[in-house]
Short mmCIF file of C-alpha atoms and ligand atoms in Angstrom, two decimals:
data_model
loop_
_atom_site.label_atom_id
_atom_site.label_comp_id
_atom_site.label_asym_id
_atom_site.label_seq_id
_atom_site.Cartn_x
_atom_site.Cartn_y
_atom_site.Cartn_z
CA MET Q 1 10.43 -14.79 29.93
CA ILE Q 2 11.16 -14.73 26.18
CA PRO Q 3 7.85 -15.04 24.33
CA LYS Q 4 7.19 -18.27 22.47
CA THR Q 5 4.28 -17.21 20.31
CA PHE Q 6 3.55 -14.00 18.43
CA LYS Q 7 0.84 -12.21 16.53
CA ILE Q 8 1.52 -9.35 14.10
CA LYS Q 9 -1.25 -6.95 13.15
CA SER Q 10 -0.52 -4.61 10.26
CA PHE Q 11 -2.45 -1.46 9.40
CA GLY Q 12 -1.91 1.20 6.75
CA CYS Q 13 -0.32 0.73 3.37
CA GLN Q 14 0.95 -2.30 1.50
CA MET Q 15 4.46 -1.52 2.63
CA ASN Q 16 3.33 -2.11 6.19
CA VAL Q 17 1.80 -5.43 5.16
CA TYR Q 18 5.14 -6.37 3.60
CA ASP Q 19 7.03 -5.29 6.72
CA GLY Q 20 4.64 -7.37 8.82
CA GLU Q 21 5.42 -10.44 6.73
CA ARG Q 22 9.15 -9.83 7.11
CA MET Q 23 8.86 -9.39 10.89
CA ALA Q 24 6.93 -12.67 11.10
CA GLU Q 25 9.64 -14.48 9.14
CA LEU Q 26 12.30 -12.94 11.35
CA LEU Q 27 10.62 -14.01 14.60
CA ASP Q 28 9.97 -17.42 13.11
CA SER Q 29 13.66 -17.79 12.18
CA ARG Q 30 14.50 -17.14 15.85
CA GLY Q 31 12.33 -20.01 17.03
CA MET Q 32 9.10 -18.22 17.85
CA ARG Q 33 5.86 -19.46 16.38
CA ALA Q 34 2.81 -17.64 15.04
CA ALA Q 35 -0.07 -17.91 17.50
CA GLY Q 36 -3.22 -19.66 16.27
CA ALA Q 37 -6.36 -17.67 15.50
CA ASP Q 38 -8.02 -17.68 18.92
CA GLU Q 39 -4.95 -18.31 20.97
CA ASP Q 40 -3.45 -15.57 23.16
CA ALA Q 41 -0.02 -14.65 21.81
CA ASP Q 42 2.88 -14.01 24.21
CA LEU Q 43 3.99 -11.12 21.98
CA VAL Q 44 1.74 -8.80 19.97
CA VAL Q 45 3.29 -6.51 17.37
CA LEU Q 46 1.06 -3.64 16.31
CA ASN Q 47 2.42 -2.44 12.99
CA THR Q 48 0.81 0.98 12.87
CA CYS Q 49 -0.01 3.77 10.41
CA HIS Q 50 0.29 7.51 11.04
CA ILE Q 51 -1.10 8.84 7.77
CA ARG Q 52 -4.37 10.23 9.17
CA GLU Q 53 -5.38 11.06 12.72
CA LYS Q 54 -7.88 8.21 12.93
CA ALA Q 55 -5.27 5.64 11.95
CA ALA Q 56 -2.81 6.96 14.54
CA GLU Q 57 -5.39 7.07 17.36
CA LYS Q 58 -6.44 3.53 16.53
CA ALA Q 59 -2.98 2.35 17.50
CA TYR Q 60 -3.56 3.39 21.12
CA SER Q 61 -7.07 2.00 21.38
CA ASP Q 62 -5.75 -1.28 19.99
CA VAL Q 63 -3.04 -1.33 22.65
CA GLY Q 64 -5.67 -0.81 25.35
CA ARG Q 65 -7.70 -3.74 24.07
CA LEU Q 66 -4.79 -6.11 24.58
CA ARG Q 67 -5.35 -6.20 28.34
CA ARG Q 68 -6.77 -9.61 29.22
CA GLU Q 69 -9.73 -10.29 31.48
CA ASP Q 70 -7.46 -11.44 34.32
CA GLY Q 71 -5.58 -8.12 34.13
CA SER Q 72 -2.48 -9.61 32.50
CA LYS Q 73 -1.21 -8.57 29.08
CA PRO Q 74 1.07 -9.89 26.35
CA LEU Q 75 4.40 -8.27 25.60
CA ILE Q 76 3.50 -5.38 23.29
CA ALA Q 77 5.68 -3.99 20.51
CA LEU Q 78 4.56 -0.84 18.76
CA ALA Q 79 5.99 -0.90 15.24
CA GLY Q 80 5.38 1.07 12.05
CA CYS Q 81 4.86 4.75 11.46
CA VAL Q 82 3.25 5.73 14.78
CA ALA Q 83 6.28 4.20 16.50
CA GLN Q 84 8.60 6.25 14.31
CA ALA Q 85 6.64 9.47 14.75
CA GLU Q 86 6.20 9.22 18.52
CA GLY Q 87 9.20 7.25 19.75
CA ALA Q 88 9.46 7.13 23.54
CA GLU Q 89 6.44 9.46 23.77
CA ALA Q 90 4.32 6.43 22.84
CA GLN Q 91 5.37 4.71 26.07
CA ARG Q 92 4.49 7.82 28.06
CA ARG Q 93 1.03 7.79 26.48
CA SER Q 94 0.55 4.10 27.17
CA SER Q 95 2.47 2.29 29.86
CA MET Q 96 1.38 -1.00 28.28
CA ILE Q 97 3.82 -0.58 25.36
CA ASP Q 98 7.03 -2.52 26.02
CA VAL Q 99 8.94 -2.03 22.75
CA VAL Q 100 8.89 0.83 20.24
CA VAL Q 101 10.45 -0.02 16.89
CA GLY Q 102 10.45 2.11 13.74
CA PRO Q 103 10.02 0.90 10.15
CA GLN Q 104 13.76 1.09 9.41
CA ALA Q 105 14.84 -0.71 12.59
CA TYR Q 106 12.69 -3.84 12.76
CA HIS Q 107 15.57 -6.18 11.90
CA ARG Q 108 16.42 -5.66 15.61
CA LEU Q 109 12.98 -6.78 16.80
CA PRO Q 110 14.13 -10.10 18.34
CA GLU Q 111 16.84 -8.35 20.42
CA LEU Q 112 14.41 -5.62 21.50
CA VAL Q 113 11.88 -8.23 22.55
CA ALA Q 114 14.56 -10.07 24.52
CA GLU Q 115 15.41 -6.82 26.33
CA ALA Q 116 11.77 -6.18 27.09
CA ALA Q 117 11.45 -9.71 28.47
CA LEU Q 118 14.05 -8.64 31.05
CA GLY Q 119 11.81 -5.76 32.06
CA ARG Q 120 13.42 -2.98 30.02
CA ARG Q 121 11.43 -0.76 27.66
CA PRO Q 122 13.61 -0.33 24.56
CA VAL Q 123 12.95 2.24 21.84
CA ASP Q 124 14.63 1.97 18.44
CA THR Q 125 13.69 4.53 15.82
CA ASP Q 126 17.10 4.69 14.14
CA MET Q 127 17.33 4.93 10.40
CA PRO Q 128 20.61 3.07 9.94
CA ALA Q 129 22.68 3.47 6.78
CA ILE Q 130 22.86 -0.31 6.41
CA SER Q 131 19.64 -1.71 5.04
CA LYS Q 132 17.52 -3.75 7.43
CA PHE Q 133 16.89 -6.14 4.54
CA ASP Q 134 20.48 -7.40 4.72
CA ALA Q 135 19.75 -8.74 8.20
CA MET Q 136 16.56 -10.55 7.21
CA PRO Q 137 16.14 -14.29 6.66
CA PRO Q 138 15.44 -15.34 3.05
CA ARG Q 139 11.83 -15.53 1.85
CA ARG Q 140 10.25 -18.94 2.27
CA ARG Q 141 6.53 -18.26 2.11
CA ALA Q 142 4.56 -16.46 -0.56
CA SER Q 143 0.95 -15.97 -1.54
CA PRO Q 144 -0.02 -16.18 -5.24
CA SER Q 145 0.33 -12.41 -5.38
CA ALA Q 146 3.31 -11.34 -3.27
CA PHE Q 147 4.55 -7.92 -2.20
CA LEU Q 148 8.18 -6.92 -2.65
CA THR Q 149 9.39 -3.56 -1.38
CA VAL Q 150 11.96 -2.11 -3.78
CA GLN Q 151 12.03 1.49 -2.67
CA GLU Q 152 11.43 3.18 0.64
CA GLY Q 153 10.97 6.67 1.95
CA CYS Q 154 10.00 9.88 0.25
CA ASP Q 155 11.70 13.17 -0.57
CA LYS Q 156 8.63 14.89 -2.00
CA PHE Q 157 7.36 16.60 1.14
CA CYS Q 158 3.77 17.15 0.11
CA THR Q 159 2.62 19.67 2.71
CA TYR Q 160 -0.04 17.39 4.24
CA CYS Q 161 1.98 14.21 4.51
CA VAL Q 162 3.92 12.49 7.31
CA VAL Q 163 5.61 9.83 5.19
CA PRO Q 164 8.90 11.71 4.62
CA TYR Q 165 9.20 11.95 8.42
CA THR Q 166 8.12 8.43 9.31
CA ARG Q 167 9.89 6.56 6.52
CA GLY Q 168 12.88 8.78 5.92
CA ALA Q 169 14.63 9.69 2.67
CA GLU Q 170 14.04 7.99 -0.64
CA ILE Q 171 16.26 4.92 -1.05
CA GLY Q 172 16.07 2.17 -3.63
CA ARG Q 173 17.19 -1.38 -2.89
CA PRO Q 174 19.90 -2.84 -5.14
CA SER Q 175 18.50 -4.72 -8.14
CA ARG Q 176 20.58 -7.78 -7.26
CA ASP Q 177 18.79 -8.12 -3.91
CA ILE Q 178 15.41 -7.49 -5.49
CA LEU Q 179 15.95 -10.18 -8.12
CA THR Q 180 17.13 -12.67 -5.49
CA GLU Q 181 14.07 -12.00 -3.37
CA ALA Q 182 11.79 -12.22 -6.40
CA ARG Q 183 13.23 -15.62 -7.33
CA SER Q 184 12.69 -16.96 -3.83
CA LEU Q 185 9.13 -15.66 -3.78
CA VAL Q 186 8.45 -17.45 -7.08
CA ALA Q 187 10.07 -20.62 -5.74
CA ALA Q 188 7.72 -20.32 -2.75
CA GLY Q 189 4.65 -20.14 -4.98
CA ALA Q 190 4.19 -16.50 -6.06
CA ARG Q 191 2.91 -16.06 -9.60
CA GLU Q 192 2.53 -12.31 -9.34
CA ILE Q 193 4.86 -9.79 -7.71
CA VAL Q 194 3.73 -6.32 -6.69
CA LEU Q 195 6.72 -3.99 -6.44
CA LEU Q 196 6.21 -1.56 -3.59
CA GLY Q 197 7.52 1.86 -2.70
CA GLN Q 198 6.20 5.18 -1.41
CA ASN Q 199 7.40 6.45 -4.78
CA VAL Q 200 8.10 3.19 -6.47
CA ASN Q 201 8.69 4.78 -9.86
CA ALA Q 202 11.52 6.86 -8.39
CA TRP Q 203 13.53 3.61 -8.16
CA ALA Q 204 16.72 3.89 -10.18
CA GLU Q 205 20.14 2.30 -10.36
CA ASP Q 206 23.05 3.44 -12.53
CA GLY Q 207 20.74 5.60 -14.58
CA ARG Q 208 18.32 2.73 -15.17
CA GLY Q 209 14.80 3.30 -13.89
CA LEU Q 210 11.94 1.06 -12.82
CA ALA Q 211 11.24 -0.02 -16.41
CA GLY Q 212 14.66 -1.71 -16.52
CA LEU Q 213 14.00 -3.49 -13.25
CA ILE Q 214 10.62 -4.71 -14.48
CA ARG Q 215 12.26 -6.01 -17.65
CA ALA Q 216 14.80 -7.97 -15.60
CA LEU Q 217 12.04 -9.39 -13.39
CA ALA Q 218 9.99 -10.36 -16.44
CA ALA Q 219 12.78 -12.76 -17.41
CA ILE Q 220 12.17 -14.90 -14.30
CA SER Q 221 10.38 -18.04 -15.39
CA GLY Q 222 7.36 -18.94 -13.30
CA LEU Q 223 6.69 -15.28 -12.58
CA GLU Q 224 3.64 -14.44 -14.69
CA ARG Q 225 2.52 -11.01 -13.56
CA ILE Q 226 4.19 -7.82 -12.39
CA ARG Q 227 2.59 -4.74 -10.85
CA TYR Q 228 3.99 -1.70 -9.06
CA THR Q 229 2.57 0.85 -6.63
CA THR Q 230 2.53 3.75 -5.65
CA SER Q 231 3.76 6.07 -8.36
CA HIS Q 232 4.27 9.80 -8.35
CA PRO Q 233 3.34 11.71 -11.52
CA ASN Q 234 6.74 13.45 -11.62
CA ASP Q 235 8.62 10.16 -11.77
CA MET Q 236 6.50 8.66 -14.56
CA ASP Q 237 9.27 8.58 -17.18
CA ASP Q 238 8.87 7.67 -20.85
CA ALA Q 239 10.62 4.33 -20.46
CA LEU Q 240 8.12 3.24 -17.80
CA ILE Q 241 5.19 4.43 -19.88
CA ALA Q 242 6.55 2.56 -22.90
CA ALA Q 243 7.04 -0.57 -20.76
CA HIS Q 244 3.26 -0.81 -20.44
CA GLY Q 245 3.05 -1.44 -24.16
CA GLU Q 246 6.12 -3.65 -24.38
CA ILE Q 247 6.27 -6.04 -21.42
CA GLY Q 248 3.50 -8.63 -21.53
CA LYS Q 249 3.89 -9.57 -17.87
CA LEU Q 250 3.40 -5.98 -16.75
CA MET Q 251 -0.30 -5.76 -15.90
CA PRO Q 252 -2.50 -3.01 -17.42
CA TYR Q 253 -3.06 -1.15 -14.18
CA LEU Q 254 -1.59 2.10 -12.95
CA HIS Q 255 -2.10 3.69 -9.53
CA LEU Q 256 -1.17 7.32 -10.04
CA PRO Q 257 -2.45 9.61 -7.28
CA VAL Q 258 -3.33 13.18 -8.26
CA GLN Q 259 -4.86 14.33 -4.91
CA SER Q 260 -6.76 17.31 -6.41
CA GLY Q 261 -7.86 18.67 -9.78
CA SER Q 262 -7.16 22.28 -8.83
CA ASP Q 263 -3.78 23.75 -9.73
CA ARG Q 264 -4.08 26.21 -6.86
CA VAL Q 265 -4.57 23.40 -4.35
CA LEU Q 266 -1.88 21.27 -5.98
CA ARG Q 267 0.56 24.14 -5.53
CA ALA Q 268 -0.39 24.53 -1.88
CA MET Q 269 0.10 20.79 -1.49
CA ASN Q 270 3.59 21.10 -3.01
CA ARG Q 271 2.69 18.39 -5.52
CA SER Q 272 4.88 19.94 -8.25
CA HIS Q 273 2.54 18.80 -11.03
CA GLY Q 274 -0.60 20.43 -12.35
CA ALA Q 275 -3.89 18.97 -13.51
CA ASP Q 276 -2.91 19.30 -17.18
CA SER Q 277 0.52 17.74 -16.85
CA TYR Q 278 -1.16 14.84 -15.01
CA LEU Q 279 -3.71 14.39 -17.80
CA ARG Q 280 -0.93 14.40 -20.40
CA ILE Q 281 0.75 11.51 -18.59
CA ILE Q 282 -2.51 9.57 -18.59
CA ASP Q 283 -2.87 10.21 -22.34
CA LYS Q 284 0.63 8.88 -23.00
CA VAL Q 285 0.04 5.81 -20.85
CA ARG Q 286 -3.21 5.11 -22.69
CA ALA Q 287 -1.44 5.52 -26.02
CA ALA Q 288 1.03 2.83 -24.90
CA ARG Q 289 -1.63 0.56 -23.38
CA PRO Q 290 -5.18 1.52 -24.41
CA ASP Q 291 -7.01 -0.80 -21.99
CA ILE Q 292 -5.06 0.31 -18.89
CA ALA Q 293 -7.06 0.68 -15.68
CA VAL Q 294 -6.11 3.93 -13.98
CA SER Q 295 -6.50 4.37 -10.27
CA GLY Q 296 -5.67 7.25 -7.94
CA ASP Q 297 -5.84 8.90 -4.54
CA PHE Q 298 -7.71 12.08 -3.62
CA ILE Q 299 -7.82 14.38 -0.64
CA VAL Q 300 -10.89 16.56 -0.11
CA GLY Q 301 -10.96 19.57 2.19
CA PHE Q 302 -7.31 20.56 1.98
CA PRO Q 303 -6.95 23.96 3.73
CA GLY Q 304 -8.33 26.72 1.52
CA GLU Q 305 -10.10 24.35 -0.91
CA SER Q 306 -13.05 26.30 -2.35
CA ASP Q 307 -16.17 24.94 -4.02
CA ALA Q 308 -14.59 25.87 -7.36
CA ASP Q 309 -11.40 23.95 -6.49
CA PHE Q 310 -13.44 20.93 -5.52
CA LYS Q 311 -15.39 21.14 -8.78
CA GLU Q 312 -12.06 20.83 -10.60
CA THR Q 313 -11.40 17.63 -8.68
CA LEU Q 314 -14.73 16.24 -9.92
CA ASN Q 315 -13.74 17.35 -13.42
CA ILE Q 316 -10.46 15.50 -13.37
CA VAL Q 317 -12.25 12.36 -12.19
CA ASP Q 318 -14.47 12.65 -15.26
CA ALA Q 319 -11.55 13.45 -17.54
CA VAL Q 320 -9.60 10.37 -16.43
CA GLY Q 321 -12.50 7.98 -15.93
CA TYR Q 322 -10.86 6.11 -13.07
CA ALA Q 323 -11.31 2.35 -12.89
CA SER Q 324 -11.00 2.75 -9.10
CA ALA Q 325 -9.76 5.37 -6.67
CA TYR Q 326 -9.26 6.03 -2.98
CA SER Q 327 -10.45 9.27 -1.42
CA PHE Q 328 -9.85 10.74 2.00
CA LYS Q 329 -10.84 13.70 4.07
CA TYR Q 330 -7.86 15.92 4.77
CA SER Q 331 -6.46 15.18 8.21
CA PRO Q 332 -4.06 17.70 9.77
CA ARG Q 333 -0.87 15.95 10.87
CA PRO Q 334 1.42 17.29 13.57
CA GLY Q 335 4.61 18.81 12.19
CA THR Q 336 3.41 19.15 8.60
CA PRO Q 337 3.16 22.60 6.96
CA ALA Q 338 -0.51 22.19 5.98
CA ALA Q 339 -1.54 21.69 9.61
CA MET Q 340 -0.45 25.31 10.25
CA MET Q 341 -2.28 26.77 7.26
CA GLU Q 342 -5.26 29.06 7.67
CA ASP Q 343 -8.67 28.22 6.21
CA GLN Q 344 -8.96 24.70 7.57
CA ILE Q 345 -12.19 23.34 6.10
CA GLU Q 346 -15.27 22.58 8.22
CA ARG Q 347 -16.04 18.97 8.84
CA ASP Q 348 -19.51 18.96 7.25
CA VAL Q 349 -18.14 20.55 4.07
CA MET Q 350 -15.53 17.80 3.93
CA ASP Q 351 -18.20 15.16 4.51
CA GLN Q 352 -20.32 16.48 1.65
CA ARG Q 353 -17.38 16.73 -0.72
CA LEU Q 354 -16.18 13.25 0.12
CA GLN Q 355 -19.60 11.80 -0.53
CA GLN Q 356 -19.93 13.59 -3.85
CA LEU Q 357 -16.46 12.53 -4.92
CA GLN Q 358 -17.05 8.92 -3.96
CA GLU Q 359 -20.28 8.83 -5.93
CA ARG Q 360 -18.48 10.16 -8.97
CA ILE Q 361 -15.66 7.63 -8.60
CA ALA Q 362 -18.17 4.79 -8.13
CA TYR Q 363 -19.93 5.85 -11.33
CA HIS Q 364 -16.70 5.56 -13.33
CA GLN Q 365 -15.68 2.34 -11.62
CA ALA Q 366 -19.02 0.75 -12.54
CA ALA Q 367 -18.61 2.02 -16.12
CA PHE Q 368 -15.11 0.56 -16.33
CA ASN Q 369 -16.33 -2.77 -14.99
CA ARG Q 370 -19.22 -2.85 -17.50
CA SER Q 371 -16.79 -2.08 -20.31
CA ARG Q 372 -14.98 -5.36 -19.56
CA VAL Q 373 -18.11 -7.55 -19.81
CA GLY Q 374 -17.79 -10.01 -22.68
CA THR Q 375 -13.98 -9.87 -22.56
CA GLY Q 376 -11.99 -13.09 -22.59
CA THR Q 377 -9.07 -12.84 -20.20
CA GLN Q 378 -7.06 -14.64 -17.54
CA ILE Q 379 -7.42 -14.45 -13.81
CA LEU Q 380 -4.99 -15.40 -11.07
CA ILE Q 381 -6.86 -17.44 -8.47
CA GLU Q 382 -6.14 -16.10 -4.98
CA ARG Q 383 -8.62 -17.63 -2.54
CA ALA Q 384 -11.88 -19.50 -2.00
CA GLY Q 385 -15.13 -17.57 -2.33
CA ARG Q 386 -18.17 -17.75 -0.06
CA SER Q 387 -20.12 -20.48 -1.79
CA PRO Q 388 -18.79 -24.01 -2.39
CA GLY Q 389 -16.91 -24.34 -5.69
CA GLN Q 390 -16.51 -20.60 -6.00
CA MET Q 391 -13.06 -19.03 -6.13
CA ILE Q 392 -11.92 -15.42 -6.26
CA GLY Q 393 -9.17 -14.24 -8.55
CA LYS Q 394 -7.80 -11.05 -10.01
CA SER Q 395 -8.15 -9.85 -13.57
CA PRO Q 396 -5.24 -8.06 -15.26
CA TRP Q 397 -7.07 -4.79 -14.39
CA LEU Q 398 -7.02 -5.74 -10.68
CA GLN Q 399 -10.74 -6.45 -10.53
CA SER Q 400 -11.87 -9.17 -8.14
CA VAL Q 401 -13.46 -11.90 -10.23
CA HIS Q 402 -15.80 -14.54 -8.77
CA VAL Q 403 -15.77 -17.78 -10.70
CA GLU Q 404 -16.95 -21.39 -10.36
CA THR Q 405 -13.85 -23.51 -10.87
CA ALA Q 406 -11.90 -26.47 -9.60
CA ALA Q 407 -8.67 -24.46 -9.86
CA SER Q 408 -6.67 -23.71 -6.70
CA PRO Q 409 -4.96 -20.56 -5.48
CA GLY Q 410 -1.93 -19.77 -7.62
CA GLU Q 411 -3.43 -21.10 -10.86
CA ILE Q 412 -4.08 -18.77 -13.76
CA ILE Q 413 -7.22 -19.70 -15.67
CA ASP Q 414 -9.00 -18.51 -18.81
CA VAL Q 415 -12.33 -16.85 -18.19
CA THR Q 416 -14.90 -14.74 -19.94
CA LEU Q 417 -16.07 -11.83 -17.82
CA VAL Q 418 -19.84 -12.26 -17.90
CA ALA Q 419 -21.21 -9.72 -15.42
CA ALA Q 420 -20.12 -6.57 -13.64
CA GLY Q 421 -20.98 -5.50 -10.13
CA PRO Q 422 -20.04 -2.18 -8.58
CA ARG Q 423 -16.89 -3.62 -7.01
CA SER Q 424 -16.31 -6.99 -8.57
CA MET Q 425 -16.87 -9.10 -11.66
CA THR Q 426 -18.30 -12.52 -12.37
CA GLY Q 427 -16.32 -14.78 -14.67
CA ALA Q 428 -17.15 -18.01 -16.48
CA GLU Q 429 -14.27 -20.41 -16.85
CA ARG Q 430 -13.44 -21.42 -20.39
CA ALA Q 431 -12.70 -25.07 -21.18
CA ARG Q 432 -9.84 -26.43 -19.08
CA ALA Q 433 -7.43 -28.99 -20.39
CA ALA Q 434 -7.77 -32.18 -18.32
CA ALA Q 435 -5.05 -32.34 -15.71
N1 SAH W 1 3.35 7.88 -1.66
C1 SAH W 1 2.05 7.74 -2.11
C2 SAH W 1 1.04 7.44 -1.01
C3 SAH W 1 1.11 8.17 0.25
S1 SAH W 1 -0.09 7.88 1.48
C4 SAH W 1 1.68 8.94 -2.93
O1 SAH W 1 2.34 9.94 -2.93
O2 SAH W 1 0.71 8.86 -3.64
C5 SAH W 1 -1.55 7.41 0.64
C6 SAH W 1 -2.55 8.48 0.44
O3 SAH W 1 -3.01 8.99 1.67
C7 SAH W 1 -2.05 9.70 -0.30
O4 SAH W 1 -2.00 9.50 -1.67
C8 SAH W 1 -3.07 10.73 0.09
O5 SAH W 1 -4.19 10.70 -0.77
C9 SAH W 1 -3.52 10.28 1.48
N2 SAH W 1 -3.02 11.16 2.52
C10 SAH W 1 -1.74 11.40 2.86
N3 SAH W 1 -1.68 12.30 3.88
C11 SAH W 1 -2.95 12.64 4.18
C12 SAH W 1 -3.55 13.52 5.13
N4 SAH W 1 -2.82 14.26 5.95
N5 SAH W 1 -4.90 13.60 5.16
C13 SAH W 1 -5.66 12.86 4.32
N6 SAH W 1 -5.15 12.01 3.41
C14 SAH W 1 -3.81 11.89 3.33
FE1 SF4 W 2 3.45 11.68 1.01
FE2 SF4 W 2 3.67 13.19 -1.13
FE3 SF4 W 2 5.60 11.52 -0.49
FE4 SF4 W 2 3.32 10.57 -1.38
S1 SF4 W 2 4.74 11.86 -2.55
S2 SF4 W 2 4.46 9.83 0.36
S3 SF4 W 2 1.84 11.98 -0.54
S4 SF4 W 2 4.99 13.29 0.68
FE1 F3S W 3 0.73 4.67 6.96
FE2 F3S W 3 3.33 4.69 7.22
FE3 F3S W 3 2.21 3.49 5.15
S1 F3S W 3 1.99 6.33 7.70
S2 F3S W 3 0.39 4.70 4.82
S3 F3S W 3 1.99 2.91 7.25
S4 F3S W 3 4.11 4.63 5.16
#
């Protein structure tokens, strides 16, 4: 029987969240309906992440949990990067998985589900030359801050990373399609658009890079804020850096992962930038936009990382003064060069380093947040807070701001940032014109 209701659960990066939204719209356009919160769905799509071992293993434990008390189960589609990496092997590992669909093939999800409803177990991990986006229904729903994937895949082949294998080669979407999608997102209520890509700043068309695309998007009326993530240091060109000082709608926030502060480790990671060249980029960005909030990603315990290497990572955290950052323990991934390297680091060493790094990052994050106290700024209201009358919005620097206000999600209001917590800010609304 063809399923009538569905539930999509996305894990991993923002691109997976975006893909999850697109799959929901696709199923919806074919007459299926999203299952309510507590309701059993006829179809469950697990949109998985393969980046670290824990994330990948979670996919299988989540599948197991879908068995119902009476022994029955919904139709199960394994999507995302675990699906791409494991293909039909996933169905050998778990007989509960009916459909396997990779991140470049999910435009075929309705057909695959229909096949599975007939008792087949289809696997589609093709990376077709024709973009899946061309087969997608237009955007009709949008949150105040909406994701828009503009670039997919990665050609960088960092030695620890599965993304080039799970997402394929770097491809940018045509600007015409991006602008059309952006306009429909704004018409559906988005005030902010976050441009997404594994290497979003590698996006280019006819010699024009991401800065040109951002400029074109900035001309859309009703779109108030633009962000982009994730960027690679090597693709941070001068035009994009300059854009931070020139385009008012481009928010003062830059996620620029460095991974390590040690040149030796960076070489072994095949990052093709050093600590100094990274710091020079940060200097240039700050010259263009002095208040910019810089964020990053770090890996501790890469094979061969010595105490001295790790100390250099702490040093670069101090040198940059991150407003926020994500840090991970190195996780060996099947098929990647680093997984075969000697000198894999002991777990307790990794644990200690991670803790030390996170403390250092938290110190700088708190300092950045304190530095904003007393600032008058605007926040985009995104959702209701815990207490009545309280709403949560985002500052230009991507801080969560709690504020007492009558404003609704999607409104941009004037606030003064009055207090800083370790992870969020408190704002006081400035006088509102009567509606
Ligand atoms: N394309 C982006 C993000 C890739 S995945 C970039 O290059 O920055 C997000 C983060 O996961 C990476 O920045 C890295 O810090 C982390 N990561 C990737 N592979 C990993 C692995 N094998 N073990 C631990 N962390 C990893
Ligand atoms: Fe992975 Fe490196 Fe590509 Fe980022 S740049 S997705 S870390 S291979
Ligand atoms: Fe994970 Fe795939 Fe994103 S591995 S981080 S979901 S690209």
